[in-house]
mmCIF file of C-alpha atoms in Angstrom:
data_model
loop_
_atom_site.group_PDB
_atom_site.id
_atom_site.type_symbol
_atom_site.label_atom_id
_atom_site.label_comp_id
_atom_site.label_asym_id
_atom_site.label_seq_id
_atom_site.Cartn_x
_atom_site.Cartn_y
_atom_site.Cartn_z
ATOM 1 C CA MET H 1 0.078 -38.665 22.542
ATOM 2 C CA LEU H 2 -2.023 -38.356 19.398
ATOM 3 C CA LEU H 3 -5.023 -40.602 18.841
ATOM 4 C CA THR H 4 -6.435 -40.387 15.350
ATOM 5 C CA ASN H 5 -8.203 -42.385 12.665
ATOM 6 C CA GLN H 6 -6.162 -44.003 9.930
ATOM 7 C CA ARG H 7 -7.587 -41.729 7.220
ATOM 8 C CA TYR H 8 -6.703 -38.577 9.143
ATOM 9 C CA TYR H 9 -3.217 -39.842 9.943
ATOM 10 C CA ASP H 10 -2.670 -40.328 6.218
ATOM 11 C CA LEU H 11 -3.988 -36.833 5.454
ATOM 12 C CA PHE H 12 -2.644 -34.677 8.278
ATOM 13 C CA SER H 13 0.259 -36.377 10.068
ATOM 14 C CA ASP H 14 2.841 -33.978 8.588
ATOM 15 C CA LYS H 15 0.835 -30.927 9.690
ATOM 16 C CA LEU H 16 0.331 -32.314 13.176
ATOM 17 C CA ILE H 17 4.026 -33.089 13.584
ATOM 18 C CA GLN H 18 4.821 -29.458 12.717
ATOM 19 C CA LEU H 19 2.187 -28.254 15.206
ATOM 20 C CA PHE H 20 3.927 -30.054 18.082
ATOM 21 C CA GLU H 21 7.499 -29.507 16.937
ATOM 22 C CA GLY H 22 9.782 -28.993 19.906
ATOM 23 C CA MET H 23 7.999 -31.352 22.295
ATOM 24 C CA LEU H 24 10.030 -34.203 23.734
ATOM 25 C CA SER H 25 8.252 -36.882 21.703
ATOM 26 C CA ILE H 26 5.068 -37.643 19.844
ATOM 27 C CA ASP H 27 3.478 -41.044 20.301
ATOM 28 C CA TRP H 28 0.851 -42.034 17.731
ATOM 29 C CA TYR H 29 -2.012 -44.407 18.238
ATOM 30 C CA ILE H 30 -3.963 -45.071 15.035
ATOM 31 C CA CYS H 31 -7.631 -46.068 15.402
ATOM 32 C CA ARG H 32 -9.828 -47.660 12.781
ATOM 33 C CA ASN H 33 -11.948 -45.317 10.672
ATOM 34 C CA ASP H 34 -15.233 -46.561 12.143
ATOM 35 C CA SER H 35 -17.223 -43.814 13.886
ATOM 36 C CA HIS H 36 -17.794 -46.351 16.709
ATOM 37 C CA CYS H 37 -14.080 -46.810 17.397
ATOM 38 C CA ASN H 38 -14.790 -45.802 21.003
ATOM 39 C CA ASN H 39 -15.363 -49.486 21.751
ATOM 40 C CA PHE H 40 -14.060 -51.907 24.338
ATOM 41 C CA GLU H 41 -11.685 -53.668 21.933
ATOM 42 C CA GLU H 42 -10.044 -50.391 20.879
ATOM 43 C CA LEU H 43 -9.847 -49.294 24.514
ATOM 44 C CA GLN H 44 -7.968 -52.471 25.427
ATOM 45 C CA GLU H 45 -5.486 -51.904 22.631
ATOM 46 C CA VAL H 46 -4.919 -48.269 23.615
ATOM 47 C CA LEU H 47 -4.329 -49.303 27.237
ATOM 48 C CA ALA H 48 -1.795 -51.914 26.128
ATOM 49 C CA PHE H 49 -0.054 -49.192 24.101
ATOM 50 C CA LEU H 50 -0.062 -46.796 27.072
ATOM 51 C CA SER H 51 1.442 -49.422 29.364
ATOM 52 C CA GLU H 52 4.630 -49.312 27.277
ATOM 53 C CA LEU H 53 5.099 -45.553 27.718
ATOM 54 C CA ASN H 54 7.040 -43.795 30.468
ATOM 55 C CA GLN H 55 4.301 -42.804 32.881
ATOM 56 C CA GLN H 56 6.622 -40.434 34.748
ATOM 57 C CA HIS H 57 6.099 -37.938 31.920
ATOM 58 C CA SER H 58 3.223 -35.512 31.580
ATOM 59 C CA PHE H 59 0.959 -36.232 28.630
ATOM 60 C CA ILE H 60 -1.311 -34.360 26.285
ATOM 61 C CA PHE H 61 -3.910 -36.686 24.852
ATOM 62 C CA LEU H 62 -4.883 -35.150 21.525
ATOM 63 C CA GLY H 63 -7.909 -36.776 19.911
ATOM 64 C CA VAL H 64 -7.929 -35.915 16.198
ATOM 65 C CA GLY H 65 -10.707 -37.169 13.962
ATOM 66 C CA ASN H 66 -14.215 -38.566 14.136
ATOM 67 C CA GLU H 67 -16.709 -38.822 16.982
ATOM 68 C CA GLY H 68 -15.343 -42.166 18.175
ATOM 69 C CA VAL H 69 -11.804 -40.826 18.566
ATOM 70 C CA VAL H 70 -12.810 -37.731 20.549
ATOM 71 C CA GLN H 71 -14.846 -39.844 22.974
ATOM 72 C CA LEU H 72 -12.045 -42.406 23.332
ATOM 73 C CA ALA H 73 -9.400 -39.754 24.014
ATOM 74 C CA ASN H 74 -11.488 -37.948 26.625
ATOM 75 C CA PHE H 75 -12.468 -41.180 28.384
ATOM 76 C CA ILE H 76 -8.842 -42.350 28.645
ATOM 77 C CA LYS H 77 -7.632 -39.018 29.992
ATOM 78 C CA LYS H 78 -10.374 -38.981 32.642
ATOM 79 C CA ASN H 79 -9.513 -42.477 33.875
ATOM 80 C CA CYS H 80 -5.729 -42.715 33.525
ATOM 81 C CA LEU H 81 -3.568 -42.593 36.667
ATOM 82 C CA PHE H 82 -0.773 -40.390 35.361
ATOM 83 C CA LYS H 83 -0.608 -36.644 34.766
ATOM 84 C CA ALA H 84 -2.398 -35.719 31.564
ATOM 85 C CA VAL H 85 -4.660 -33.221 29.849
ATOM 86 C CA CYS H 86 -7.006 -33.785 26.923
ATOM 87 C CA TRP H 87 -7.237 -31.654 23.801
ATOM 88 C CA LEU H 88 -9.649 -32.496 21.017
ATOM 89 C CA LEU H 89 -9.388 -31.586 17.358
ATOM 90 C CA PRO H 90 -12.689 -32.740 15.827
ATOM 91 C CA LEU H 91 -12.701 -33.024 12.045
ATOM 92 C CA SER H 92 -16.442 -32.871 11.403
ATOM 93 C CA ILE H 93 -19.455 -31.104 12.858
ATOM 94 C CA GLN H 94 -20.585 -34.500 14.141
ATOM 95 C CA SER H 95 -17.341 -35.037 16.070
ATOM 96 C CA LEU H 96 -17.417 -31.409 17.267
ATOM 97 C CA SER H 97 -20.859 -32.028 18.746
ATOM 98 C CA GLN H 98 -19.544 -35.119 20.542
ATOM 99 C CA SER H 99 -16.626 -33.083 21.888
ATOM 100 C CA LEU H 100 -19.117 -30.720 23.532
ATOM 101 C CA LEU H 101 -20.798 -33.492 25.526
ATOM 102 C CA VAL H 102 -19.892 -33.836 29.182
ATOM 103 C CA GLN H 103 -20.152 -37.633 28.991
ATOM 104 C CA SER H 104 -17.776 -39.820 26.996
ATOM 105 C CA VAL H 105 -18.720 -43.472 26.514
ATOM 106 C CA ILE H 106 -17.094 -46.760 25.609
ATOM 107 C CA GLU H 107 -19.221 -49.236 23.666
ATOM 108 C CA LEU H 108 -19.443 -53.020 23.578
ATOM 109 C CA ASN H 109 -21.455 -54.557 20.745
ATOM 110 C CA ASN H 110 -22.661 -51.047 19.830
ATOM 111 C CA LYS H 111 -24.004 -50.453 23.355
ATOM 112 C CA ALA H 112 -22.576 -47.887 25.776
ATOM 113 C CA VAL H 113 -21.205 -49.846 28.754
ATOM 114 C CA LEU H 114 -18.682 -47.449 30.339
ATOM 115 C CA GLY H 115 -18.841 -43.708 30.767
ATOM 116 C CA SER H 116 -17.100 -40.757 32.349
ATOM 117 C CA LYS H 117 -18.154 -37.140 32.781
ATOM 118 C CA GLU H 118 -15.619 -34.428 32.101
ATOM 119 C CA LEU H 119 -15.112 -31.897 29.317
ATOM 120 C CA PRO H 120 -11.706 -31.711 27.616
ATOM 121 C CA GLU H 121 -9.348 -28.915 28.599
ATOM 122 C CA ARG H 122 -9.349 -27.566 25.053
ATOM 123 C CA ILE H 123 -11.319 -28.058 21.835
ATOM 124 C CA ILE H 124 -9.544 -26.920 18.674
ATOM 125 C CA TYR H 125 -11.785 -26.491 15.649
ATOM 126 C CA ASP H 126 -10.130 -25.792 12.280
ATOM 127 C CA HIS H 127 -12.645 -25.706 9.437
ATOM 128 C CA THR H 128 -9.830 -25.848 6.849
ATOM 129 C CA LEU H 129 -9.196 -29.459 7.842
ATOM 130 C CA LEU H 130 -12.801 -30.563 7.391
ATOM 131 C CA ASN H 131 -13.883 -32.978 4.703
ATOM 132 C CA ASP H 132 -17.007 -31.236 3.442
ATOM 133 C CA ARG H 133 -17.524 -33.194 0.262
ATOM 134 C CA GLY H 134 -20.167 -35.740 -0.663
ATOM 135 C CA ASP H 135 -22.362 -37.115 2.097
ATOM 136 C CA SER H 136 -20.268 -35.484 4.838
ATOM 137 C CA LYS H 137 -22.251 -32.226 4.511
ATOM 138 C CA LEU H 138 -25.534 -34.118 4.958
ATOM 139 C CA ILE H 139 -24.174 -35.970 7.994
ATOM 140 C CA ASP H 140 -23.028 -32.725 9.597
ATOM 141 C CA PHE H 141 -26.215 -30.843 8.725
ATOM 142 C CA LEU H 142 -28.263 -33.445 10.589
ATOM 143 C CA VAL H 143 -26.588 -32.232 13.803
ATOM 144 C CA PHE H 144 -28.083 -28.771 13.241
ATOM 145 C CA ILE H 145 -31.476 -30.273 12.378
ATOM 146 C CA LYS H 146 -31.482 -32.181 15.671
ATOM 147 C CA CYS H 147 -30.673 -28.934 17.509
ATOM 148 C CA GLY H 148 -33.725 -27.360 15.915
ATOM 149 C CA LEU H 149 -36.014 -30.300 16.688
ATOM 150 C CA VAL H 150 -35.009 -30.510 20.344
ATOM 151 C CA CYS H 151 -34.235 -26.882 21.210
ATOM 152 C CA SER H 152 -35.777 -24.294 18.885
ATOM 153 C CA HIS H 153 -38.517 -24.179 16.265
ATOM 154 C CA ASP H 154 -37.149 -20.803 15.135
ATOM 155 C CA PHE H 155 -33.715 -22.325 14.513
ATOM 156 C CA LEU H 156 -35.255 -25.188 12.523
ATOM 157 C CA ARG H 157 -37.263 -22.671 10.482
ATOM 158 C CA MET H 158 -34.059 -20.739 9.779
ATOM 159 C CA LEU H 159 -32.420 -23.925 8.480
ATOM 160 C CA TYR H 160 -35.407 -24.564 6.234
ATOM 161 C CA LEU H 161 -35.348 -21.039 4.795
ATOM 162 C CA ASN H 162 -31.591 -20.788 4.305
ATOM 163 C CA TYR H 163 -30.751 -24.298 3.108
ATOM 164 C CA ASN H 164 -33.577 -25.078 0.741
ATOM 165 C CA GLU H 165 -31.881 -27.235 -1.876
ATOM 166 C CA ALA H 166 -28.960 -29.627 -2.247
ATOM 167 C CA ASN H 167 -26.608 -27.415 -4.241
ATOM 168 C CA HIS H 168 -26.916 -24.579 -1.738
ATOM 169 C CA LEU H 169 -26.226 -26.940 1.149
ATOM 170 C CA LYS H 170 -23.217 -28.382 -0.667
ATOM 171 C CA HIS H 171 -21.540 -25.011 -1.226
ATOM 172 C CA THR H 172 -22.444 -23.146 1.975
ATOM 173 C CA SER H 173 -20.257 -23.137 5.075
ATOM 174 C CA PHE H 174 -21.710 -23.973 8.475
ATOM 175 C CA ASN H 175 -19.302 -21.657 10.309
ATOM 176 C CA GLY H 176 -21.965 -19.010 10.847
ATOM 177 C CA MET H 177 -24.042 -21.473 12.914
ATOM 178 C CA LEU H 178 -21.319 -22.748 15.235
ATOM 179 C CA LYS H 179 -22.196 -20.248 17.971
ATOM 180 C CA GLU H 180 -25.776 -21.569 18.045
ATOM 181 C CA LEU H 181 -24.562 -25.179 17.973
ATOM 182 C CA ILE H 182 -22.304 -24.636 20.966
ATOM 183 C CA HIS H 183 -25.075 -22.799 22.829
ATOM 184 C CA TYR H 184 -27.608 -25.589 22.291
ATOM 185 C CA TYR H 185 -25.126 -28.284 23.333
ATOM 186 C CA GLU H 186 -24.229 -26.323 26.469
ATOM 187 C CA ILE H 187 -27.838 -26.298 27.651
ATOM 188 C CA GLN H 188 -29.282 -29.537 26.195
ATOM 189 C CA GLY H 189 -26.427 -31.523 24.698
ATOM 190 C CA GLU H 190 -27.441 -34.842 26.216
ATOM 191 C CA GLU H 191 -31.030 -34.499 24.982
ATOM 192 C CA ILE H 192 -29.886 -33.573 21.459
ATOM 193 C CA ASN H 193 -27.493 -36.503 21.380
ATOM 194 C CA ARG H 194 -30.096 -38.994 22.569
ATOM 195 C CA PHE H 195 -32.895 -37.830 20.296
ATOM 196 C CA GLY H 196 -33.556 -40.676 17.879
ATOM 197 C CA GLN H 197 -31.157 -43.040 19.638
ATOM 198 C CA LEU H 198 -33.721 -45.636 20.713
ATOM 199 C CA PHE H 199 -35.146 -45.919 17.205
ATOM 200 C CA GLU H 200 -31.663 -45.818 15.665
ATOM 201 C CA GLU H 201 -30.164 -48.600 17.755
ATOM 202 C CA ALA H 202 -33.153 -50.870 17.108
ATOM 203 C CA PHE H 203 -31.951 -51.194 13.496
ATOM 204 C CA LEU H 204 -28.773 -52.842 14.807
ATOM 205 C CA GLU H 205 -30.820 -55.732 16.191
ATOM 206 C CA THR H 206 -33.240 -56.042 13.250
ATOM 207 C CA GLU H 207 -32.865 -58.551 10.435
ATOM 208 C CA ASN H 208 -31.550 -56.747 7.336
ATOM 209 C CA GLY H 209 -30.737 -53.676 9.424
ATOM 210 C CA HIS H 210 -27.227 -53.979 7.991
ATOM 211 C CA LEU H 211 -28.627 -52.613 4.712
ATOM 212 C CA LEU H 212 -28.626 -49.186 6.357
ATOM 213 C CA SER H 213 -25.361 -47.353 6.956
ATOM 214 C CA SER H 214 -24.756 -46.041 10.470
ATOM 215 C CA HIS H 215 -25.658 -42.537 9.288
ATOM 216 C CA MET H 216 -28.896 -43.726 7.671
ATOM 217 C CA LYS H 217 -29.825 -45.492 10.901
ATOM 218 C CA ARG H 218 -29.264 -42.212 12.743
ATOM 219 C CA LEU H 219 -31.401 -40.256 10.269
ATOM 220 C CA LEU H 220 -34.308 -42.711 10.326
ATOM 221 C CA GLY H 221 -34.097 -42.913 14.110
ATOM 222 C CA CYS H 222 -34.611 -39.139 14.356
ATOM 223 C CA LEU H 223 -37.454 -39.116 11.841
ATOM 224 C CA LEU H 224 -39.337 -41.956 13.519
ATOM 225 C CA GLN H 225 -38.918 -40.466 16.985
ATOM 226 C CA LEU H 226 -40.163 -37.114 15.679
ATOM 227 C CA LEU H 227 -43.255 -38.729 14.159
ATOM 228 C CA TRP H 228 -43.897 -40.691 17.366
ATOM 229 C CA SER H 229 -43.670 -37.443 19.370
ATOM 230 C CA GLN H 230 -46.116 -35.699 17.052
ATOM 231 C CA GLU H 231 -48.605 -38.568 17.175
ATOM 232 C CA VAL H 232 -48.490 -38.734 20.982
ATOM 233 C CA SER H 233 -48.419 -34.987 21.712
ATOM 234 C CA GLN H 234 -50.566 -33.959 18.730
ATOM 235 C CA PHE H 235 -48.623 -30.756 18.024
ATOM 236 C CA ASP H 236 -48.955 -28.822 14.786
ATOM 237 C CA PHE H 237 -46.064 -29.542 12.435
ATOM 238 C CA HIS H 238 -45.963 -30.102 8.672
ATOM 239 C CA TYR H 239 -44.174 -33.453 8.883
ATOM 240 C CA LYS H 240 -44.721 -34.344 5.229
ATOM 241 C CA ASN H 241 -43.280 -31.012 4.084
ATOM 242 C CA PHE H 242 -40.329 -31.614 6.409
ATOM 243 C CA LEU H 243 -39.609 -34.916 4.675
ATOM 244 C CA VAL H 244 -39.947 -33.317 1.232
ATOM 245 C CA TRP H 245 -37.331 -30.744 2.294
ATOM 246 C CA LEU H 246 -34.962 -33.524 3.378
ATOM 247 C CA ILE H 247 -35.429 -35.279 0.032
ATOM 248 C CA HIS H 248 -34.589 -32.047 -1.810
ATOM 249 C CA LEU H 249 -31.406 -31.793 0.250
ATOM 250 C CA GLY H 250 -30.433 -35.327 -0.759
ATOM 251 C CA TYR H 251 -31.208 -37.377 2.351
ATOM 252 C CA PRO H 252 -32.140 -41.066 1.813
ATOM 253 C CA ILE H 253 -35.290 -41.254 3.941
ATOM 254 C CA ASP H 254 -36.926 -44.464 2.682
ATOM 255 C CA PHE H 255 -37.679 -47.230 5.168
ATOM 256 C CA PRO H 256 -36.104 -50.365 3.605
ATOM 257 C CA LYS H 257 -38.627 -52.803 2.152
ATOM 258 C CA GLN H 258 -36.417 -55.668 3.298
ATOM 259 C CA ILE H 259 -37.069 -54.801 6.966
ATOM 260 C CA LEU H 260 -40.352 -56.117 8.356
ATOM 261 C CA VAL H 261 -42.218 -53.606 10.490
ATOM 262 C CA SER H 262 -43.010 -56.285 13.082
ATOM 263 C CA ASP H 263 -39.321 -57.241 13.363
ATOM 264 C CA TYR H 264 -38.275 -53.641 13.763
ATOM 265 C CA VAL H 265 -40.929 -52.883 16.393
ATOM 266 C CA GLU H 266 -39.844 -55.952 18.342
ATOM 267 C CA SER H 267 -36.274 -54.641 18.274
ATOM 268 C CA VAL H 268 -37.387 -51.228 19.563
ATOM 269 C CA THR H 269 -39.231 -52.956 22.405
ATOM 270 C CA ASN H 270 -36.152 -55.027 23.240
ATOM 271 C CA GLN H 271 -34.035 -51.879 23.311
ATOM 272 C CA MET H 272 -36.442 -50.290 25.789
ATOM 273 C CA ASN H 273 -36.323 -53.326 28.049
ATOM 274 C CA GLN H 274 -32.520 -53.290 28.118
ATOM 275 C CA TRP H 275 -31.420 -49.690 27.826
ATOM 276 C CA HIS H 276 -33.502 -46.740 26.772
ATOM 277 C CA LYS H 277 -36.611 -44.689 26.867
ATOM 278 C CA ALA H 278 -37.346 -42.134 24.150
ATOM 279 C CA LEU H 279 -37.351 -38.364 24.489
ATOM 280 C CA LEU H 280 -40.901 -37.128 23.883
ATOM 281 C CA LEU H 281 -41.444 -33.662 22.433
ATOM 282 C CA ASP H 282 -44.502 -31.595 23.317
ATOM 283 C CA ASP H 283 -43.720 -29.427 20.304
ATOM 284 C CA ILE H 284 -40.727 -28.635 18.116
ATOM 285 C CA GLY H 285 -38.121 -27.327 20.540
ATOM 286 C CA VAL H 286 -40.211 -28.212 23.597
ATOM 287 C CA ILE H 287 -39.191 -31.282 25.605
ATOM 288 C CA ASN H 288 -41.659 -33.296 27.666
ATOM 289 C CA ASP H 289 -39.781 -36.208 29.245
ATOM 290 C CA TYR H 290 -38.390 -39.656 28.486
ATOM 291 C CA GLN H 291 -41.143 -42.192 27.890
ATOM 292 C CA GLU H 292 -41.587 -45.742 26.627
ATOM 293 C CA PRO H 293 -43.571 -46.029 23.371
ATOM 294 C CA ASP H 294 -46.003 -48.947 23.498
ATOM 295 C CA VAL H 295 -46.187 -51.579 20.763
ATOM 296 C CA ASN H 296 -49.385 -50.215 19.205
ATOM 297 C CA GLN H 297 -47.883 -46.734 18.989
ATOM 298 C CA LEU H 298 -44.751 -48.111 17.361
ATOM 299 C CA LEU H 299 -46.635 -50.162 14.790
ATOM 300 C CA MET H 300 -48.794 -47.179 13.913
ATOM 301 C CA VAL H 301 -45.840 -44.796 13.644
ATOM 302 C CA VAL H 302 -43.752 -46.996 11.334
ATOM 303 C CA GLU H 303 -46.724 -47.811 9.087
ATOM 304 C CA LYS H 304 -47.689 -44.133 8.938
ATOM 305 C CA TYR H 305 -44.112 -43.182 8.107
ATOM 306 C CA LYS H 306 -44.085 -45.622 5.198
ATOM 307 C CA GLU H 307 -47.447 -44.310 3.992
ATOM 308 C CA ILE H 308 -46.171 -40.713 4.017
ATOM 309 C CA ILE H 309 -43.135 -41.754 1.995
ATOM 310 C CA GLU H 310 -45.361 -43.516 -0.539
ATOM 311 C CA GLU H 311 -47.517 -40.383 -0.846
ATOM 312 C CA ILE H 312 -44.440 -38.241 -1.457
ATOM 313 C CA ARG H 313 -43.007 -40.664 -4.016
ATOM 314 C CA GLY H 314 -46.393 -40.770 -5.767
#
């Protein structure tokens, strides 16, 4: 059974049919293109679809597409009652990183409410199928940046030295860094994935947070959590230069003027009360523990972030 996003079905269905030629049958389930398609509504629809299949057969669940699809496929395989294996064919670095996580989650209202822990039997990565145009390279490169922030200052420095401007990033393959990516996710995948999450998800509950795309929320979440870590731990890091580098690469790092700092800080506090703490760094690549930022810290961090942006913009 193939689970894929609509856009990837349109692009690759003929190739995938040829790949599995000779099997008894191929059943397709087409998910929405949203990266959060690993949600409760989609899960219900997949289960209704599965209930119509002959469960006496053995199944391969093949998740092909974005990060939502790979999590949905792995979760269903782990929890179904019939004989099945799960293969994943991620079509971005972001979805590859999600494939490497032990835990797959199902969301409700953008919150993880169900989870299972099991790696897929096989991950198939074919860089020739990747969409590496436009903003997709920036979205994927952020995965490597997060690896550097959480796991290795040397790796982050390498990224800075080797990808120093937008045109270079646009035309350079990431294949040479996949070994490092897999290594970092093997040892600290959960920490990498959660870095920035508290600050990211607060935008979902903030008035005018909809002005930010999901990827911009993720980027700002990482940048604010990094600044909070530096302010608390007082480690030496050229944060302003880091932001200048991101601007040169083409990242949209501005904090929207339409979002009130007080509203956003209140949303962060609400997120802490319901779900999360934040991963505190003692230094770049050095983890302390999960902690709860207090309101004064949050207000200071967001205001300081906006001031740094104003200084950079001149």
